[in-house]
Coordinates of C-alpha atoms in Angstrom, one line a residue:
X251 CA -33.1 47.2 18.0
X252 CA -33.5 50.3 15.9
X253 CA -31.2 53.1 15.3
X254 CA -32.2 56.0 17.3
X255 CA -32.8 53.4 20.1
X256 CA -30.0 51.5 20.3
X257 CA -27.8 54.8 20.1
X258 CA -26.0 55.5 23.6
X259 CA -28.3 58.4 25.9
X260 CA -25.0 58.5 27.9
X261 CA -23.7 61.4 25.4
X262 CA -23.2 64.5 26.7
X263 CA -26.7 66.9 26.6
X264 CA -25.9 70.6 25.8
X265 CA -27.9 73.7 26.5
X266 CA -29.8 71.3 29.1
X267 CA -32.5 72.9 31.9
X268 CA -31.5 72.5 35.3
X269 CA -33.9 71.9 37.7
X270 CA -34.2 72.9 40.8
X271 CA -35.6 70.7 43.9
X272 CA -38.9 70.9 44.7
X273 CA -39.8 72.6 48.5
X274 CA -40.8 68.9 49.5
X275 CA -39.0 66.2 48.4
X276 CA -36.0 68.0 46.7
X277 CA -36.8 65.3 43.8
X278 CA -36.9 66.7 40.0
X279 CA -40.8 66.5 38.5
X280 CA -41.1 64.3 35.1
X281 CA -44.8 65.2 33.8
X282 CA -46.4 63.1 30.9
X283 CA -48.9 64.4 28.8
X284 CA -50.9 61.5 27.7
X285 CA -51.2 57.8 29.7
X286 CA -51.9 55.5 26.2
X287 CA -48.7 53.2 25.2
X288 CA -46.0 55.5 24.2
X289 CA -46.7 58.2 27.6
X290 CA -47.2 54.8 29.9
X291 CA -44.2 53.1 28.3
X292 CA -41.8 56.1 29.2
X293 CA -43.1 56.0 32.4
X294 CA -42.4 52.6 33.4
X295 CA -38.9 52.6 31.6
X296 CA -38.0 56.0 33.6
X297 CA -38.7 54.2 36.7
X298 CA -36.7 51.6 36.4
X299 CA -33.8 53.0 35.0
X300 CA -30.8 53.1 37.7
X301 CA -28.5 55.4 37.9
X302 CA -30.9 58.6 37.5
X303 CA -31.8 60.5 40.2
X304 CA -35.1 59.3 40.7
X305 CA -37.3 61.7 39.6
X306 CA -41.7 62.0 40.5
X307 CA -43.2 60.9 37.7
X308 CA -46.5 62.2 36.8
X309 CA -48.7 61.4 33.9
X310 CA -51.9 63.0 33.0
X311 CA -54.9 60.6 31.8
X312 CA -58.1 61.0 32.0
X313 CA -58.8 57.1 31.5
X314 CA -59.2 55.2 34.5
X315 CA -55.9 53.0 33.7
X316 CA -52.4 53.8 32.4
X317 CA -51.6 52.1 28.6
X318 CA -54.9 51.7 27.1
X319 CA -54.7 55.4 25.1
X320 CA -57.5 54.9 21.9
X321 CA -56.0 51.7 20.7
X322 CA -56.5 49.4 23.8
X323 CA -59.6 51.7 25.4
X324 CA -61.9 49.0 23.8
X325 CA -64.5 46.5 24.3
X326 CA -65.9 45.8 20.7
X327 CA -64.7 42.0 20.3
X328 CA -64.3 42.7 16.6
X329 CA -61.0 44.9 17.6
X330 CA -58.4 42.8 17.6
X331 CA -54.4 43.4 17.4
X332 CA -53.1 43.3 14.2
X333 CA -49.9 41.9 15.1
X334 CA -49.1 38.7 16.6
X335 CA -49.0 38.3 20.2
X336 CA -45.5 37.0 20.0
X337 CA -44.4 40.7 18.7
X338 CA -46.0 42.8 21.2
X339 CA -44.4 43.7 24.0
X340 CA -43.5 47.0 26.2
X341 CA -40.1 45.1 26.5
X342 CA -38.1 45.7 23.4
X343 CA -35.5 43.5 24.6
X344 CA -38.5 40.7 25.0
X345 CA -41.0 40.9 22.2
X346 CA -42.7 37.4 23.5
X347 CA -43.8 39.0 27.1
X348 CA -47.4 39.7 26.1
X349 CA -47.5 36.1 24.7
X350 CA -46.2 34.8 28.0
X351 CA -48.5 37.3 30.1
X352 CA -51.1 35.5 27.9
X353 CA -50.1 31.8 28.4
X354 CA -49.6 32.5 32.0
X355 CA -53.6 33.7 32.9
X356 CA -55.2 31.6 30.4
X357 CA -56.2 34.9 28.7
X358 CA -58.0 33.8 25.8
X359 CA -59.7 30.9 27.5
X360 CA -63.2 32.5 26.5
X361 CA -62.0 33.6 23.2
X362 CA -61.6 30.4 20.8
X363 CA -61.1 32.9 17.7
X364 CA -57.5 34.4 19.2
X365 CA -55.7 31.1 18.1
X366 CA -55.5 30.8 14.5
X367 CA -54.9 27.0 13.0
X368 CA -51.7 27.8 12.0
X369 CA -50.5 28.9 15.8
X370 CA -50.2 33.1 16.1
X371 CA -52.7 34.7 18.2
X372 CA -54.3 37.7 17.9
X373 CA -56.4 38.3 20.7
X374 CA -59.0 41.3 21.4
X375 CA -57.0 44.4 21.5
X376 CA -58.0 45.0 24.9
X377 CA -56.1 42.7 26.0
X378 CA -53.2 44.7 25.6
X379 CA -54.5 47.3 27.4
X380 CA -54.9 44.8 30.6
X381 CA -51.2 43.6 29.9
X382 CA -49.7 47.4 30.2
X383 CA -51.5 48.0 32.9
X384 CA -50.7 45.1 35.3
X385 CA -46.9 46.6 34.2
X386 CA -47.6 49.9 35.6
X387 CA -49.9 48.7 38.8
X388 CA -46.7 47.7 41.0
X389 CA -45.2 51.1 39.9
X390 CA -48.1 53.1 40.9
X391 CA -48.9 51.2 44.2
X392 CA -45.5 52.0 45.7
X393 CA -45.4 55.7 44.0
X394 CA -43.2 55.3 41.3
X395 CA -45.7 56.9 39.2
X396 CA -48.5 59.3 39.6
X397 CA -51.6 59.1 38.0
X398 CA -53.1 62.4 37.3
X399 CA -56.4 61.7 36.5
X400 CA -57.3 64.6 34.2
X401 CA -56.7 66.3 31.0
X402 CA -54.1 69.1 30.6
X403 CA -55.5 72.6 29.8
X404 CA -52.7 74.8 29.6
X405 CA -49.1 74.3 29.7
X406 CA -46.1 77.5 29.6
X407 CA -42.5 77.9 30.6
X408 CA -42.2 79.6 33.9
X409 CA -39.0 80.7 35.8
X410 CA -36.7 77.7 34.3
X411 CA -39.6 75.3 34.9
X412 CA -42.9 74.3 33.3
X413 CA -46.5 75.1 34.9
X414 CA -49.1 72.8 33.9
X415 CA -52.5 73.1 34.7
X416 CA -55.5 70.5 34.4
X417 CA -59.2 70.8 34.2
X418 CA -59.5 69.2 37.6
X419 CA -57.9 73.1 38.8
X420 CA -54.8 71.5 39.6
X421 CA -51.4 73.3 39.2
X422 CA -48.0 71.4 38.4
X423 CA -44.6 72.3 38.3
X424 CA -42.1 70.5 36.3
X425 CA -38.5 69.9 35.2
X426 CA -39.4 68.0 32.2
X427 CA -42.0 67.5 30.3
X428 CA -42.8 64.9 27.5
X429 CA -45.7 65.5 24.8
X430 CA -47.1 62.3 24.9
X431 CA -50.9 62.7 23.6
X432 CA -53.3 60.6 21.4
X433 CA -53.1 61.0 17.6
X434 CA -55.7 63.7 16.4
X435 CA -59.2 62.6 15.5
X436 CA -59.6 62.3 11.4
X437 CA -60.8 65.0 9.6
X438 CA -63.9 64.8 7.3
X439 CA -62.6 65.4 3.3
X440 CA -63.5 68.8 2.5
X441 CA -66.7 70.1 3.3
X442 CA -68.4 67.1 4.6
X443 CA -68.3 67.9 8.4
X444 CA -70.1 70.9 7.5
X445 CA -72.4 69.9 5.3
X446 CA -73.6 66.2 7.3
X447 CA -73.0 67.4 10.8
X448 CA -77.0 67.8 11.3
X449 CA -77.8 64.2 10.0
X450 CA -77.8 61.5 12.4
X451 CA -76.0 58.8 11.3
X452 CA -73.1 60.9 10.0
X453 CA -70.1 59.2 12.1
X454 CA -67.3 61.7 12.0
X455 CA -64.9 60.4 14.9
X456 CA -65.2 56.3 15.5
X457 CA -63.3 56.9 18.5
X458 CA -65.8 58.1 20.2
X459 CA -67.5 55.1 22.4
X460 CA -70.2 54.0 21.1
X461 CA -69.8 55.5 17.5
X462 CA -71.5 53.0 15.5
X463 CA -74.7 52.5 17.7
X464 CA -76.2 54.6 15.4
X465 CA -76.0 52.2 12.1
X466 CA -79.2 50.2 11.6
X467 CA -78.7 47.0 10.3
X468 CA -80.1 47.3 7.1
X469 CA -78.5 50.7 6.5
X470 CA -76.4 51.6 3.3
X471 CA -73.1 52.2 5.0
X472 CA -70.6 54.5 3.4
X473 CA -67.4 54.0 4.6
X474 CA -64.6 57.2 3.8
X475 CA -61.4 55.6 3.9
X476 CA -60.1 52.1 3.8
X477 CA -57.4 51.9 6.1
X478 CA -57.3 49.9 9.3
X479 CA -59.8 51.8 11.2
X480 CA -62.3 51.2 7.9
X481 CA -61.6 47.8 8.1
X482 CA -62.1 47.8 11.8
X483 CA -65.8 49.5 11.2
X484 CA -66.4 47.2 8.8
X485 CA -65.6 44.2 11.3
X486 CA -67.4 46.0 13.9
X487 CA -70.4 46.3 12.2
X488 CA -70.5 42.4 11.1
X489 CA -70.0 41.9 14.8
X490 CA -73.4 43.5 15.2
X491 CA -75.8 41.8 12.6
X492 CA -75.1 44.5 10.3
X493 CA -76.4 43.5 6.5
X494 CA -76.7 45.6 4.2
X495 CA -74.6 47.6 1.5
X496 CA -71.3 48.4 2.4
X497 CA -69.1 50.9 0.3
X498 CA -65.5 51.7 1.5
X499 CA -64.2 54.8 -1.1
X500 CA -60.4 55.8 -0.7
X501 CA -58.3 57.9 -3.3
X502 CA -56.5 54.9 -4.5
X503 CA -59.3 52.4 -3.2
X504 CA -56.3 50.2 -1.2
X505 CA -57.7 48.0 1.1
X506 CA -55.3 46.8 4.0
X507 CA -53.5 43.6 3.1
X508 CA -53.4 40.7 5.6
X509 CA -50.8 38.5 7.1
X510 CA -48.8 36.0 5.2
X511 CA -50.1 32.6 5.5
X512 CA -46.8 31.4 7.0
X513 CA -43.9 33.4 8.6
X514 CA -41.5 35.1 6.2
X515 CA -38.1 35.8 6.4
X516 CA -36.9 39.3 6.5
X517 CA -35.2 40.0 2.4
X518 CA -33.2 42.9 1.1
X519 CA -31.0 45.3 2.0
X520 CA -31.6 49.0 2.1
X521 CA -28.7 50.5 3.8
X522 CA -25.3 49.6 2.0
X523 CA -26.5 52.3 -0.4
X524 CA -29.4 54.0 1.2
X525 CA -31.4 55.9 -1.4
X526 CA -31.8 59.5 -1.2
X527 CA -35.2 59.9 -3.2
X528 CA -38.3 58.5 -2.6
X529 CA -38.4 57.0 -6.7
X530 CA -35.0 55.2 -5.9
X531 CA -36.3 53.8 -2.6
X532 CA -39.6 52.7 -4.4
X533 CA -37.2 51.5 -7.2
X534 CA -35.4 48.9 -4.8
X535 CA -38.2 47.8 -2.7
X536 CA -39.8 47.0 -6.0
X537 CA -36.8 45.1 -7.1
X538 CA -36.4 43.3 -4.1
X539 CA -40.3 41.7 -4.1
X540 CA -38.7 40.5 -7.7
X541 CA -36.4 39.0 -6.8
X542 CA -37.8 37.5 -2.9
X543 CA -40.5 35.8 -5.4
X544 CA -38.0 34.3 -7.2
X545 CA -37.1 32.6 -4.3
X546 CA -40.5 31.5 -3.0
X547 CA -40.6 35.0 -0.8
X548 CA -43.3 36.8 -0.1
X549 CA -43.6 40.7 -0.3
X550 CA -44.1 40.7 3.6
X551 CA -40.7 39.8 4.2
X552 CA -39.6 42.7 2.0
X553 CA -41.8 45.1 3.7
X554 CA -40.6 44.1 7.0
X555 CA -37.0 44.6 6.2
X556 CA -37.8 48.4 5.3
X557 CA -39.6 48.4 8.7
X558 CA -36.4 46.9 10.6
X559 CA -33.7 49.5 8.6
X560 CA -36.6 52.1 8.8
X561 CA -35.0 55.0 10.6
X562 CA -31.8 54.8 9.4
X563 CA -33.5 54.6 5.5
X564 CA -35.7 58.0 6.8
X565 CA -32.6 59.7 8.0
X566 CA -30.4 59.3 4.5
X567 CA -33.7 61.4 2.9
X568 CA -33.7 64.9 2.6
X569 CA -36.3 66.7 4.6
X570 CA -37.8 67.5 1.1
X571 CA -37.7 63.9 -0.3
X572 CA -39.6 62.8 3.2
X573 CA -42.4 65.2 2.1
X574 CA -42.5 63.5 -1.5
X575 CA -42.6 59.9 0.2
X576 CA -45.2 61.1 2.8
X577 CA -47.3 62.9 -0.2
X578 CA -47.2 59.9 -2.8
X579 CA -46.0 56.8 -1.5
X580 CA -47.8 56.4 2.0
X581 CA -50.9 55.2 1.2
X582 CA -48.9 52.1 -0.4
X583 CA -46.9 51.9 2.4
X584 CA -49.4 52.1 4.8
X585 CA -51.9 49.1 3.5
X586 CA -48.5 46.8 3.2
X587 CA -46.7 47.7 6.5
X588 CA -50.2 48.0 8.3
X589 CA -51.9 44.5 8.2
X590 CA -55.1 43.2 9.3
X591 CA -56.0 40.7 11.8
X592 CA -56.8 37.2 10.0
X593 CA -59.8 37.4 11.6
X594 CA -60.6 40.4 10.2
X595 CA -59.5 39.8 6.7
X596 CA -62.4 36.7 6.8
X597 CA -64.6 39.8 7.7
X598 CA -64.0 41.6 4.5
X599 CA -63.2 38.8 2.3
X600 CA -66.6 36.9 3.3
X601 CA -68.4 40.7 2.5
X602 CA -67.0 41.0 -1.2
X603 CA -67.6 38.0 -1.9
X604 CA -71.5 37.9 -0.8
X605 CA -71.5 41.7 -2.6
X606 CA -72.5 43.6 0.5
X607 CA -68.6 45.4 0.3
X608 CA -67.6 47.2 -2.4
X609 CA -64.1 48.9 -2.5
X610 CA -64.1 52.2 -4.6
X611 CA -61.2 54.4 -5.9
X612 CA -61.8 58.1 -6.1
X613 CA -62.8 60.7 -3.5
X614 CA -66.7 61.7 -2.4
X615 CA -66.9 65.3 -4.1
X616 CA -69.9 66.4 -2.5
X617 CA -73.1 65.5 -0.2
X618 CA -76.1 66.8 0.9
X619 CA -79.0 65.9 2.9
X620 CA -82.3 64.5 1.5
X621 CA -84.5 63.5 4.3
X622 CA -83.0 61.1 6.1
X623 CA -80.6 59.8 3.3
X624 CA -77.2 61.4 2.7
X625 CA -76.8 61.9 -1.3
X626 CA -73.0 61.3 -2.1
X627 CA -71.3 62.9 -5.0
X628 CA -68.6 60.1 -5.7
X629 CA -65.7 60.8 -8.5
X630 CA -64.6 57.7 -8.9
X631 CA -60.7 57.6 -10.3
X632 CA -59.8 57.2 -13.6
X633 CA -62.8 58.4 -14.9
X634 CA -64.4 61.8 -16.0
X635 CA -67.9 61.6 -14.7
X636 CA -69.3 61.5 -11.0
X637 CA -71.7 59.1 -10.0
X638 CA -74.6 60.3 -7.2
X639 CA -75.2 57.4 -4.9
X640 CA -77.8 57.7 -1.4
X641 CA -76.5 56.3 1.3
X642 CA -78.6 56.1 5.0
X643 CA -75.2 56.6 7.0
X644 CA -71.5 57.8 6.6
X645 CA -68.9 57.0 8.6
X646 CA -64.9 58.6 8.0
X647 CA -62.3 56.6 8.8
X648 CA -59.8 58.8 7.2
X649 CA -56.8 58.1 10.1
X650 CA -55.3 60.5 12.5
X651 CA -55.0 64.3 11.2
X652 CA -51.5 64.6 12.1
X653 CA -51.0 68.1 10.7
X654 CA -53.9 69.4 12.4
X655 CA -52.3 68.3 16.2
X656 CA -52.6 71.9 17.5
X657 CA -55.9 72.9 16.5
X658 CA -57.0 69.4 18.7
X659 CA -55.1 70.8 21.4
X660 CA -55.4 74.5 22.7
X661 CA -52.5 73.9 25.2
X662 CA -50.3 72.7 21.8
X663 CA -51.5 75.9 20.4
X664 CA -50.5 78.2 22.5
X665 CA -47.1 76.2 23.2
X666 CA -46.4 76.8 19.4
X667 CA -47.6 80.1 20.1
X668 CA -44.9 81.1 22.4
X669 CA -42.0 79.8 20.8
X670 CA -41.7 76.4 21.9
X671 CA -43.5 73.7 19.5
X672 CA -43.9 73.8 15.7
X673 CA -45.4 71.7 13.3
X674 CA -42.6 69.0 11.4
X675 CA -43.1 70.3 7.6
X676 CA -43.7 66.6 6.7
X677 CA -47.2 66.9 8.1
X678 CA -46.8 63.8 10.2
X679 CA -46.7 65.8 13.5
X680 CA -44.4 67.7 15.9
X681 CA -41.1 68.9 15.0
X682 CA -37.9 67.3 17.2
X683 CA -34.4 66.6 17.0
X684 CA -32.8 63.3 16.6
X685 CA -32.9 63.4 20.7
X686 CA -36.7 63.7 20.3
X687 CA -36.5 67.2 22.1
X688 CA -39.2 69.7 20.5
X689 CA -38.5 72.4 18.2
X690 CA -40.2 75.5 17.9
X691 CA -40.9 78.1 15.2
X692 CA -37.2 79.6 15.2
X693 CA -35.7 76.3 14.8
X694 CA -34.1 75.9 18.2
X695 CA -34.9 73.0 20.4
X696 CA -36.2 72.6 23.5
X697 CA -33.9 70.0 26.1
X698 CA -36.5 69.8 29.0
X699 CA -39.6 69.6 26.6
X700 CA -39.6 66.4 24.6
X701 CA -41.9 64.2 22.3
X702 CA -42.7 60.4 22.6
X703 CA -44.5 58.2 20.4
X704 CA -46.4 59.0 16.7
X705 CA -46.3 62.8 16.7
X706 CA -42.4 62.1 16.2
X707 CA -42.8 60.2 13.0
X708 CA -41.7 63.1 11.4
X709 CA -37.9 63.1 12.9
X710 CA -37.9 59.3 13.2
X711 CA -40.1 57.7 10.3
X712 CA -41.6 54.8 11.2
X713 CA -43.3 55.2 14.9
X714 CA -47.0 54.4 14.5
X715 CA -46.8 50.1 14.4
X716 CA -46.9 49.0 18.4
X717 CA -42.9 47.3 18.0
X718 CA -41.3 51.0 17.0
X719 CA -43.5 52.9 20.0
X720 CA -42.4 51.0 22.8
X721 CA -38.7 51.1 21.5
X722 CA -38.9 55.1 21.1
X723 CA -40.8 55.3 25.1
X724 CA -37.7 53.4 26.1
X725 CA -35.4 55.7 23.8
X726 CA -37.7 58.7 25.7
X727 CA -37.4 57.6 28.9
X728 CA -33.4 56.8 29.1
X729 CA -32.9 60.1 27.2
X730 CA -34.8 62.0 30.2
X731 CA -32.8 59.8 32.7
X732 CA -29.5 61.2 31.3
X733 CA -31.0 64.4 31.3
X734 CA -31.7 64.0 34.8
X735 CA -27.8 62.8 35.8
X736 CA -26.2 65.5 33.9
X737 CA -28.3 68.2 35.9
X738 CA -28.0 66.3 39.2
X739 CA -24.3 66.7 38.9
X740 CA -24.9 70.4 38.5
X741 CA -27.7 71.4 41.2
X742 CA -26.3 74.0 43.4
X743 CA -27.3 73.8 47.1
X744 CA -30.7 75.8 47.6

């Protein structure tokens, strides 16, 4: 288990809100912001903990389920997990529970491509979507949890408790709350948005469903980022009959590496003298693939130990060393720790090596439209002069825009606004303590408002891969549980 979830949540919470009962039920009101893993995992854990008072629990998602969020909202077949079934799970005490949920249905029965030869699987990703949600069906037939069906439009603090309002005109009054939203769409490089917005086949969020309808099949394709979403665009559009010219441009032009061939032991050790910079940390993990070679290891088992001793290694850095990791050394971290699907890896691989993909470093400095082209300005990296290149479509797959989170949001917005949420200075999202409780402008935290899954990364490092989300919704959830005995034991009679 990590750090930060593994730490006791019976400790003594100071400065907490106490609620009062409600005119029904007398029962304190949990509300969730968001229904996708990390806001559906903390709703299942809270209503199983024991020894809470048990709360209502209330989550707000417009989808028609509970745990599908953008991830696991899919039908494309070419989107597949990019971990092994075996190590998914909303259990962290039980990583092999999606496997089993698998095994037990005959899941993949009409999908022969899930098993690879050497034994993982790596099924559609929405089947992990139909796993959460037969967790959180009992839970909602018997009342455990509420499904709000409906976004939140405004949220503010409102005689000790919190008013939350939805586009449906619903008004709800709660003791808690936990942030729990999507990650931001990406944002265009620059002036792009701007300047292609007009042109058809300029894909700005993939998200969206049915993105890529628009992509011919003979169109050139170019593809801004190359990530795991690019790769999943790329796969998608394979999928599709999709032929022609593919070009995927990031800054550094790192494409996502794949799984090892055979499993890997975990190598290294960061912690018995944690560095304090991000060039000593890079310094050691480089030594350490060294010397795991030397004994017939592969980098992946290196990588995975900085995973497993993740938070504690983010914690021993200086808020301003986090910032210098975040602004140089993510993009390497993030094609290593962040692998693709075998599956999809064949995508790519079989693409380069027919020449219809081609993987560029540099940035795309400018574009116009010409017709019905898009004319690129690409500046490729190490060299001096731009290249101009036509392309028929565009499609950015730059990842989440974590720093932008509040302009997505106008309820975020006008949180931060009065007092109570404020960016984390790492650009990686929200600001929270070590007790994931939000922090706003003045520095002061807020007990009953808290934050679960990515937009935490930047207290607790490592929360976007699926293991370290459902670890922090269970860390979320018993934190709000011991919330919710320390201010049962204070209620005064109404």
């Amino acid at each position: 288990m990590s750090g930060f979830y593994a730490r006791s949540i019976e400790a003594t919470v100071s400065a907490i809100m106490q609620p009062k009962p409600l005119p029904t039920s007398g029962q304190p009101v949990v509300a969730i912001i968001g229904g996708g893993v990390s806001g559906a995992g903390v709703a299942y854990h809270l209503a199983r903990e024991n020894g809470c008072e048990r709360p209502v629990i209330v989550v707000f998602e417009p989808r028609a389920e509970l745990g599908r969020g953008l991830a696991y909202d899919t039908d494309d077949p070419a989107h597949r997990i990019n971990v092994p079934a075996a190590k998914m799970s909303l259990q962290p005490d039980d990583q092999g529970e999606f496997q089993a949920w698998i095994e037990a249905r005959d899941a993949v029965a009409c999908d022969p491509q899930a098993k690879r030869p050497d034994g993982p699987l790596f099924p559609q990703r929405r089947l992990f979507g139909d796993y959460v949600a037969s967790l959180l069906k009992p839970l909602l037939q018997d009342g455990s949890v509420r499904h709000c069906r409906t976004s939140v439009t405004h949220v503010e603090r409102r005689t000790g408790r919190w008013l939350i309002r939805d586009e449906s005109g619903g008004v709800t009054q709660a003791d808690i709350v936990a942030i729990a939203t999507s990650h931001p769409p990406p944002a265009a490089p620059g002036r792009l948005a701007t300047r292609l917005a007009a042109h058809p086949r300029f894909v700005a969020d993939t998200t969206k469903p049915g993105a890529l309808q628009v992509i011919r099949s003979h169109d050139r394709v170019l593809v801004i980022g190359n990530g795991l979403t690019a790769a999943d665009v790329i796969a998608s559009l394979a999928e599709r009959g999709h032929h022609g010219q593919v070009t995927a441009i990031s800054r550094r032009g790192l494409r996502s590496r794949g799984h090892a061939p055979v499993p890997q032991p975990l190598f290294g050790d960061f912690l018995s003298d944690a560095a304090h910079s991000a060039v000593s940390l890079l310094t050691e993990i480089r030594a350490a693939i060294r010397a795991a070679e030397a004994q017939g290891i592969s980098w992946h088992g290196v990588i995975d130990q900085v995973r497993a001793q993740g938070y504690d290694l983010w914690q021993a850095m200086p808020v301003a060393e986090r910032c210098r990791l975040v602004r140089h050394l993510r993009p390497y971290w993030d094609v290593h720790r962040f692998r693709i699907a075998p599956q999809v890896e064949a995508v790519l691989d079989a693409a380069i090596a027919a020449g219809r993909l081609e993987i560029l470093a540099g940035l795309v400095a400018d574009a116009r439209i010409e017709g019905e082209l898009v004319v690129c300005t690409l500046q490729p990296r190490h060299r001096r002069q731009s290249l101009e290149q036509s392309y028929d479509a565009v499609v950015v797959t730059t990842g989440p825009a974590h720093g932008g989170i509040l302009e997505t949001q106008p309820w975020l917005a006008a949180l931060a606004a009065r007092g109570h949420l404020s960016l984390d200075p790492t650009g990686l999202g929200l600001a929270c303590t070590e007790r994931s409780e939000a922090i706003g402008p003045s520095g002061k935290a807020e007990p009953s408002l808290l934050i679960s899954g990515p937009l935490a990364r930047g207290t607790f490092g490592e929360l976007m891969g699926l293991p370290q989300v459902t670890e922090h919704a269970f860390f979320v959830a018993g934190e709000i549980a011991a919330k919710l005995r320390l201010a049962a034991t204070n209620i005064q009679p109404v």
